[in-house]
Coordinates of C-alpha atoms and ligand atoms in Angstrom, one line a residue:
M22 CA 58.8 272.8 364.4
S23 CA 61.3 274.6 366.6
I24 CA 61.5 277.8 368.5
L25 CA 64.6 280.0 368.3
L26 CA 65.6 282.1 371.3
V27 CA 67.9 285.0 370.5
C28 CA 69.0 287.1 373.4
Q29 CA 71.7 289.7 373.3
H30 CA 72.3 291.7 376.6
R31 CA 69.6 289.6 378.3
D32 CA 69.9 286.3 380.0
S33 CA 68.2 283.5 377.9
K34 CA 67.8 281.1 380.8
P35 CA 64.7 282.5 382.4
W36 CA 63.1 282.6 379.0
F37 CA 64.0 279.0 378.3
K38 CA 62.7 278.0 381.7
A39 CA 59.4 279.8 381.3
F40 CA 58.6 278.2 378.0
K41 CA 59.7 274.7 379.1
E42 CA 57.5 275.0 382.1
K43 CA 54.6 276.0 379.9
N44 CA 55.2 273.1 377.5
P45 CA 58.0 270.6 378.1
D46 CA 57.6 269.3 374.6
L47 CA 58.6 272.6 372.9
D48 CA 61.8 272.3 371.0
I49 CA 63.7 275.5 371.9
Q50 CA 67.0 276.2 370.2
V51 CA 69.2 278.9 371.8
Y52 CA 71.1 281.0 369.2
P53 CA 73.8 280.4 368.0
E54 CA 73.6 276.7 368.8
V55 CA 70.9 275.7 366.2
E56 CA 70.7 272.0 365.2
N57 CA 68.5 272.3 362.1
P58 CA 67.8 275.8 360.8
N59 CA 65.0 274.5 358.5
D60 CA 62.9 273.6 361.6
I61 CA 62.8 277.1 363.0
E62 CA 59.4 278.7 362.5
F63 CA 59.1 281.0 365.4
A64 CA 61.8 283.3 367.0
I65 CA 61.7 285.1 370.4
S66 CA 64.1 287.9 370.0
W67 CA 66.0 290.7 371.7
R68 CA 68.6 292.7 369.7
H69 CA 69.6 289.9 367.3
P70 CA 72.7 290.2 365.3
E71 CA 71.6 291.8 362.0
G72 CA 71.1 289.4 359.1
I73 CA 70.8 286.2 361.0
Y74 CA 67.1 285.6 360.2
K75 CA 67.8 284.9 356.5
N76 CA 69.4 281.6 357.7
Y77 CA 66.0 280.3 358.7
P78 CA 64.0 279.8 355.5
N79 CA 60.8 278.6 357.3
L80 CA 60.7 281.4 359.8
K81 CA 57.1 282.8 360.1
V82 CA 57.0 285.0 363.2
I83 CA 59.5 287.1 365.3
A84 CA 58.3 287.9 368.8
S85 CA 60.1 290.9 370.3
M86 CA 60.9 290.3 374.0
G87 CA 60.0 293.9 374.6
A88 CA 57.4 296.6 373.8
G89 CA 59.8 298.2 371.3
V90 CA 60.3 296.6 367.9
H91 CA 62.9 298.9 366.2
H92 CA 65.6 296.4 367.0
V93 CA 63.7 293.9 364.7
L94 CA 62.4 296.3 362.1
K95 CA 65.7 298.0 361.4
D96 CA 67.0 294.7 359.9
Q97 CA 66.2 295.1 356.2
T98 CA 67.1 291.4 355.6
I99 CA 64.0 290.1 357.3
P100 CA 61.6 288.9 354.6
D101 CA 58.3 291.0 354.3
D102 CA 56.1 288.0 355.0
V103 CA 57.6 287.4 358.4
K104 CA 55.2 288.6 361.0
I105 CA 56.4 290.6 364.0
T106 CA 54.8 290.8 367.5
R107 CA 55.6 292.9 370.5
I108 CA 54.9 292.8 374.2
V109 CA 51.9 294.4 375.8
D110 CA 51.8 293.4 379.4
E111 CA 50.2 294.9 382.5
N112 CA 53.2 294.3 384.7
L113 CA 55.5 296.0 382.1
T114 CA 53.0 298.9 381.9
R115 CA 52.6 299.3 385.6
D116 CA 56.4 299.3 386.2
M117 CA 56.8 302.0 383.5
A118 CA 54.2 304.2 385.1
D119 CA 55.8 303.7 388.5
F120 CA 59.2 304.6 387.1
A121 CA 57.9 307.8 385.4
L122 CA 56.1 308.9 388.7
L123 CA 59.3 308.2 390.7
N124 CA 61.4 310.3 388.4
T125 CA 58.8 313.1 388.2
L126 CA 58.7 313.3 392.0
F127 CA 62.5 313.1 392.1
H128 CA 62.5 316.3 390.0
I129 CA 59.9 318.3 391.8
R130 CA 61.3 317.3 395.2
N131 CA 64.8 318.6 394.2
Y132 CA 66.6 315.2 394.7
N133 CA 69.5 316.0 392.5
F134 CA 70.1 319.1 394.6
H135 CA 69.9 317.3 397.9
I136 CA 72.2 314.5 396.8
A137 CA 74.8 317.1 395.8
Q138 CA 74.3 318.9 399.1
Q139 CA 74.9 315.7 401.1
Q140 CA 78.2 315.2 399.3
E141 CA 79.2 318.7 400.6
R142 CA 77.8 318.0 404.1
N143 CA 75.6 321.0 403.5
W144 CA 72.2 321.4 405.2
Q145 CA 70.3 323.5 402.7
I146 CA 66.5 323.8 402.5
K147 CA 65.1 324.4 399.0
A148 CA 61.5 325.2 398.2
Y149 CA 59.8 322.5 396.2
R150 CA 57.0 322.5 393.7
Q151 CA 53.6 320.9 394.1
P152 CA 52.3 318.3 391.6
Q153 CA 49.1 320.4 390.9
E154 CA 51.3 323.3 389.7
T155 CA 53.5 321.1 387.5
K156 CA 52.8 320.4 383.8
V157 CA 54.2 317.1 382.6
G158 CA 54.2 316.4 378.9
I159 CA 54.5 313.0 377.4
L160 CA 55.7 312.3 373.9
G161 CA 54.0 309.1 372.7
M162 CA 50.5 308.3 374.0
G163 CA 50.4 304.6 373.3
V164 CA 50.1 301.8 375.8
L165 CA 52.9 303.1 378.1
G166 CA 52.4 306.9 377.6
Q167 CA 48.7 306.6 378.5
A168 CA 49.4 304.5 381.6
V169 CA 52.0 307.1 382.7
A170 CA 49.5 309.9 382.1
E171 CA 46.9 308.1 384.2
K172 CA 49.4 307.5 387.1
L173 CA 50.5 311.2 387.1
Y174 CA 47.0 312.4 386.9
Q175 CA 46.0 310.2 389.9
N176 CA 49.0 312.0 391.7
D177 CA 47.6 315.4 390.9
F178 CA 50.0 316.4 388.1
Q179 CA 48.7 318.4 385.1
V180 CA 49.3 316.1 382.1
L181 CA 49.6 316.8 378.4
G182 CA 50.2 314.2 375.7
W183 CA 51.5 314.3 372.2
S184 CA 50.8 311.6 369.6
K185 CA 50.0 311.1 365.9
S186 CA 46.3 310.7 366.5
K187 CA 44.0 312.6 368.9
K188 CA 43.1 310.8 372.1
E189 CA 40.1 311.0 374.4
N190 CA 41.2 310.5 378.0
K191 CA 40.3 312.7 380.9
A192 CA 43.8 312.1 382.5
F193 CA 45.5 314.4 379.9
R194 CA 45.1 317.1 377.3
S195 CA 45.8 315.6 373.9
F196 CA 48.0 317.3 371.2
T197 CA 48.7 316.0 367.8
E198 CA 51.7 316.3 365.5
N199 CA 51.1 319.9 364.2
E200 CA 50.5 321.1 367.8
F201 CA 54.0 320.3 368.9
D202 CA 55.1 323.9 369.6
E203 CA 52.1 324.7 371.7
F204 CA 52.6 321.4 373.6
M205 CA 56.3 322.0 374.3
S206 CA 56.0 325.6 375.3
Q207 CA 54.1 325.0 378.5
L208 CA 55.9 322.0 380.1
D209 CA 57.9 321.8 383.3
I210 CA 58.8 318.2 382.7
L211 CA 59.0 316.3 379.4
I212 CA 58.8 312.5 379.3
C213 CA 59.7 310.6 376.1
L214 CA 57.8 307.4 375.4
L215 CA 57.9 307.4 371.6
P216 CA 58.8 304.3 369.6
L217 CA 62.0 304.7 367.6
T218 CA 61.2 305.3 363.9
E219 CA 62.7 307.3 361.1
E220 CA 60.2 310.1 362.1
T221 CA 61.1 310.1 365.8
E222 CA 64.9 309.6 365.7
G223 CA 66.6 312.8 367.0
V224 CA 63.3 314.4 368.1
L225 CA 65.0 315.5 371.3
N226 CA 67.3 317.9 369.5
Y227 CA 68.4 321.5 370.1
V228 CA 65.6 323.2 368.2
N229 CA 62.9 321.1 369.7
L230 CA 64.2 321.1 373.3
K231 CA 64.7 324.9 373.1
K232 CA 60.9 325.1 372.7
L233 CA 60.6 324.0 376.4
P234 CA 60.5 326.8 378.9
Q235 CA 63.8 327.7 380.6
G236 CA 64.5 325.4 383.5
A237 CA 62.5 322.4 382.2
K238 CA 63.6 318.9 382.9
I239 CA 63.5 315.9 380.6
I240 CA 63.1 312.1 381.2
N241 CA 63.9 309.8 378.3
L242 CA 62.5 306.3 378.8
A243 CA 62.1 305.4 375.2
R244 CA 65.2 304.9 373.1
G245 CA 68.7 306.5 373.0
P246 CA 68.6 307.7 369.4
H247 CA 65.7 310.0 370.3
V248 CA 68.3 312.2 372.0
V249 CA 70.9 314.2 370.1
V250 CA 73.7 313.9 372.7
D251 CA 75.6 317.1 372.0
D252 CA 72.4 319.2 371.8
L253 CA 71.2 317.9 375.2
I254 CA 74.6 318.6 376.8
Q255 CA 74.7 322.1 375.3
L256 CA 71.2 322.9 376.6
L257 CA 72.1 321.6 380.1
N258 CA 75.3 323.6 380.1
E259 CA 73.5 326.8 378.9
E260 CA 71.0 326.2 381.7
H261 CA 68.1 326.1 379.4
L262 CA 67.3 322.7 380.7
S263 CA 67.9 322.1 384.4
S264 CA 68.3 318.3 384.4
A265 CA 67.8 315.0 382.6
V266 CA 67.0 311.5 383.5
L267 CA 68.2 309.1 380.8
D268 CA 67.4 305.4 380.9
V269 CA 68.2 304.5 377.3
F270 CA 71.2 305.2 375.1
D271 CA 72.5 304.9 371.5
E272 CA 74.9 302.3 372.7
E273 CA 74.1 300.0 375.6
P274 CA 75.8 299.4 378.0
L275 CA 76.7 303.1 378.0
P276 CA 80.4 303.5 377.1
N277 CA 82.8 304.5 379.7
N278 CA 83.6 307.7 377.9
S279 CA 80.1 309.0 377.6
P280 CA 79.7 312.6 378.9
F281 CA 76.5 311.5 380.6
W282 CA 78.2 309.4 383.3
S283 CA 79.7 312.4 385.0
H284 CA 77.4 315.3 384.1
P285 CA 76.1 316.9 387.3
K286 CA 72.7 317.5 385.8
V287 CA 72.2 314.0 384.4
L288 CA 70.9 310.9 386.1
V289 CA 71.8 307.7 384.3
T290 CA 69.8 304.5 384.8
P291 CA 70.8 301.3 382.8
H292 CA 67.6 300.6 380.8
V293 CA 65.6 299.6 383.8
A294 CA 62.5 301.7 383.6
S295 CA 60.5 298.6 382.9
M296 CA 61.7 295.1 382.2
T297 CA 59.9 292.3 380.6
D298 CA 59.4 289.4 383.0
P299 CA 59.4 286.1 381.0
Q300 CA 56.9 284.5 383.5
S301 CA 54.5 287.4 382.9
V302 CA 54.6 287.2 379.1
V303 CA 55.0 283.5 378.4
N304 CA 51.3 283.0 377.8
Q305 CA 50.9 285.7 375.2
I306 CA 53.9 284.4 373.2
Y307 CA 52.9 280.8 373.7
D308 CA 49.4 281.6 372.4
N309 CA 51.0 283.1 369.3
I310 CA 53.0 280.0 368.7
E311 CA 49.7 278.1 368.7
N312 CA 48.0 280.8 366.7
M313 CA 50.7 280.6 364.1
K314 CA 50.4 276.8 363.8
N315 CA 46.6 277.1 363.5
G316 CA 46.7 280.0 361.0
K317 CA 44.9 282.4 363.4
D318 CA 45.5 286.1 364.0
L319 CA 48.4 286.9 366.3
K320 CA 48.2 288.9 369.5
N321 CA 50.0 292.3 369.6
Q322 CA 51.1 292.0 365.9
V323 CA 53.0 295.0 364.7
D324 CA 51.9 296.8 361.6
R325 CA 55.1 296.7 359.6
S326 CA 54.1 299.6 357.4
K327 CA 53.6 301.9 360.5
K328 CA 57.0 300.9 361.8
Y329 CA 55.9 300.6 365.5
Ligands
NDP87 P1 52.9 302.2 371.4 O1 53.1 301.7 370.0 O2 51.7 301.7 372.2 O3 52.7 303.8 371.4 C1 53.5 304.7 370.6 C2 52.9 306.1 370.7 O4 53.8 307.0 370.0 C3 51.5 306.2 370.0 O5 50.7 307.1 370.8 C4 51.8 306.9 368.7 O6 50.8 307.7 368.2 C5 53.0 307.8 369.0 N1 53.8 308.1 367.9 C6 54.5 307.2 367.1 N2 55.1 307.9 366.1 C7 54.8 309.2 366.3 C8 55.1 310.4 365.6 N3 55.9 310.4 364.5 N4 54.7 311.6 366.1 C9 53.8 311.6 367.2 N5 53.5 310.5 367.9 C10 54.0 309.3 367.4 O7 54.2 302.0 372.2 P2 54.4 301.7 373.8 O8 53.7 302.8 374.5 O9 54.1 300.3 374.1 O10 56.0 301.8 373.9 C11 56.7 303.0 373.6 C12 58.2 302.8 373.6 O11 58.7 302.7 375.0 C13 58.7 301.5 373.0 O12 58.7 301.6 371.6 C14 60.1 301.3 373.6 O13 61.0 301.9 372.8 C15 60.0 302.1 374.9 N6 60.1 301.2 376.1 C16 61.2 301.4 377.0 C17 61.3 300.6 378.1 C18 62.4 300.9 379.1 O14 62.6 300.1 380.0 N7 63.1 302.1 379.0 C19 60.5 299.5 378.3 C20 59.4 299.3 377.4 C21 59.3 300.2 376.3 P3 49.3 307.0 367.8 O15 48.7 306.6 369.1 O16 48.6 308.1 367.2 O17 49.6 305.8 366.9
OXD88 C1 61.1 297.3 375.7 C2 62.3 297.6 376.5 O1 61.0 297.7 374.6 O2 62.7 296.9 377.4 O3 60.3 296.5 376.3 O4 62.9 298.6 376.2

């Protein structure tokens, strides 16, 4: 039995090291150097080249290196009986909550404005908003959305959350799918933490973002295709939205000619809101290798019919 490590745009070495330290006897093959494809039963994967998994006839499980699984599920060539798992990790969750808080504070403390003023050597005082008078809405109230809500609530923000199912959590007011307009119409800041699915792709489009009050800000920490690029640029230029923080993009690395790089109201970060630390997640993936061998249930298995 061999493990396949498939990493695109991520360094495979720390992953290899973490698993070898956990069990030196594991046979780990690093794609594309695979000795015997028939031996591969378990893959640890990040943005694999589409279609490769059909070359491993005994593959049983694909473990996403991240919380998101769209990069796996979008590959229609993966047989239906291959199980898929994702990462749920307290360090990943804490880092995401910190990043969301950082950017929310960045917005209410007018950091974009002060950075621009410094470039002009201009000493200009601007009134700032208090957290208690700021409504932050989160699209997607799963593991990460709820952790972000709790952190913002602890820091005195008013928090609203939108998800498929109703949630009971004192940190935020819960809205479901048919309450979208009511949710959007009251926000000062919108944070996106939805999984990418057919239903959520393009959710940050002109019509939906126009439902936000004038001057609202958005923070996309989920996936690039949630945003319709031209619509967002138009709403920033029309001054309906006052700024955007974008951590994720349709194409990563963000191409040189993207309008986001130089837009004065956009802050670009290179998909660093929260990064999986192989040392932190090696146990949950290793346990699943053992669970697979012993025919037991897998941790953090994705419901393939739900698509997230
Ligand atoms: P979860 O699966 O735990 O949560 C997803 C949430 O979205 C759930 O609340 C779900 O509702 C809701 N949802 C899904 N589809 C819809 C829909 N059509 N309408 C309304 N709500 C919907 O995911 P995580 O919180 O773990 O992760 C979220 C995403 O964050 C990942 O998929 C990934 O893309 C992104 N991410 C980004 C990182 C970065 O560094 N930028 C790092 C890690 C993750 P319900 O609860 O009712 O099922
Ligand atoms: C993830 C990510 O899904 O890094 O974990 O985006």
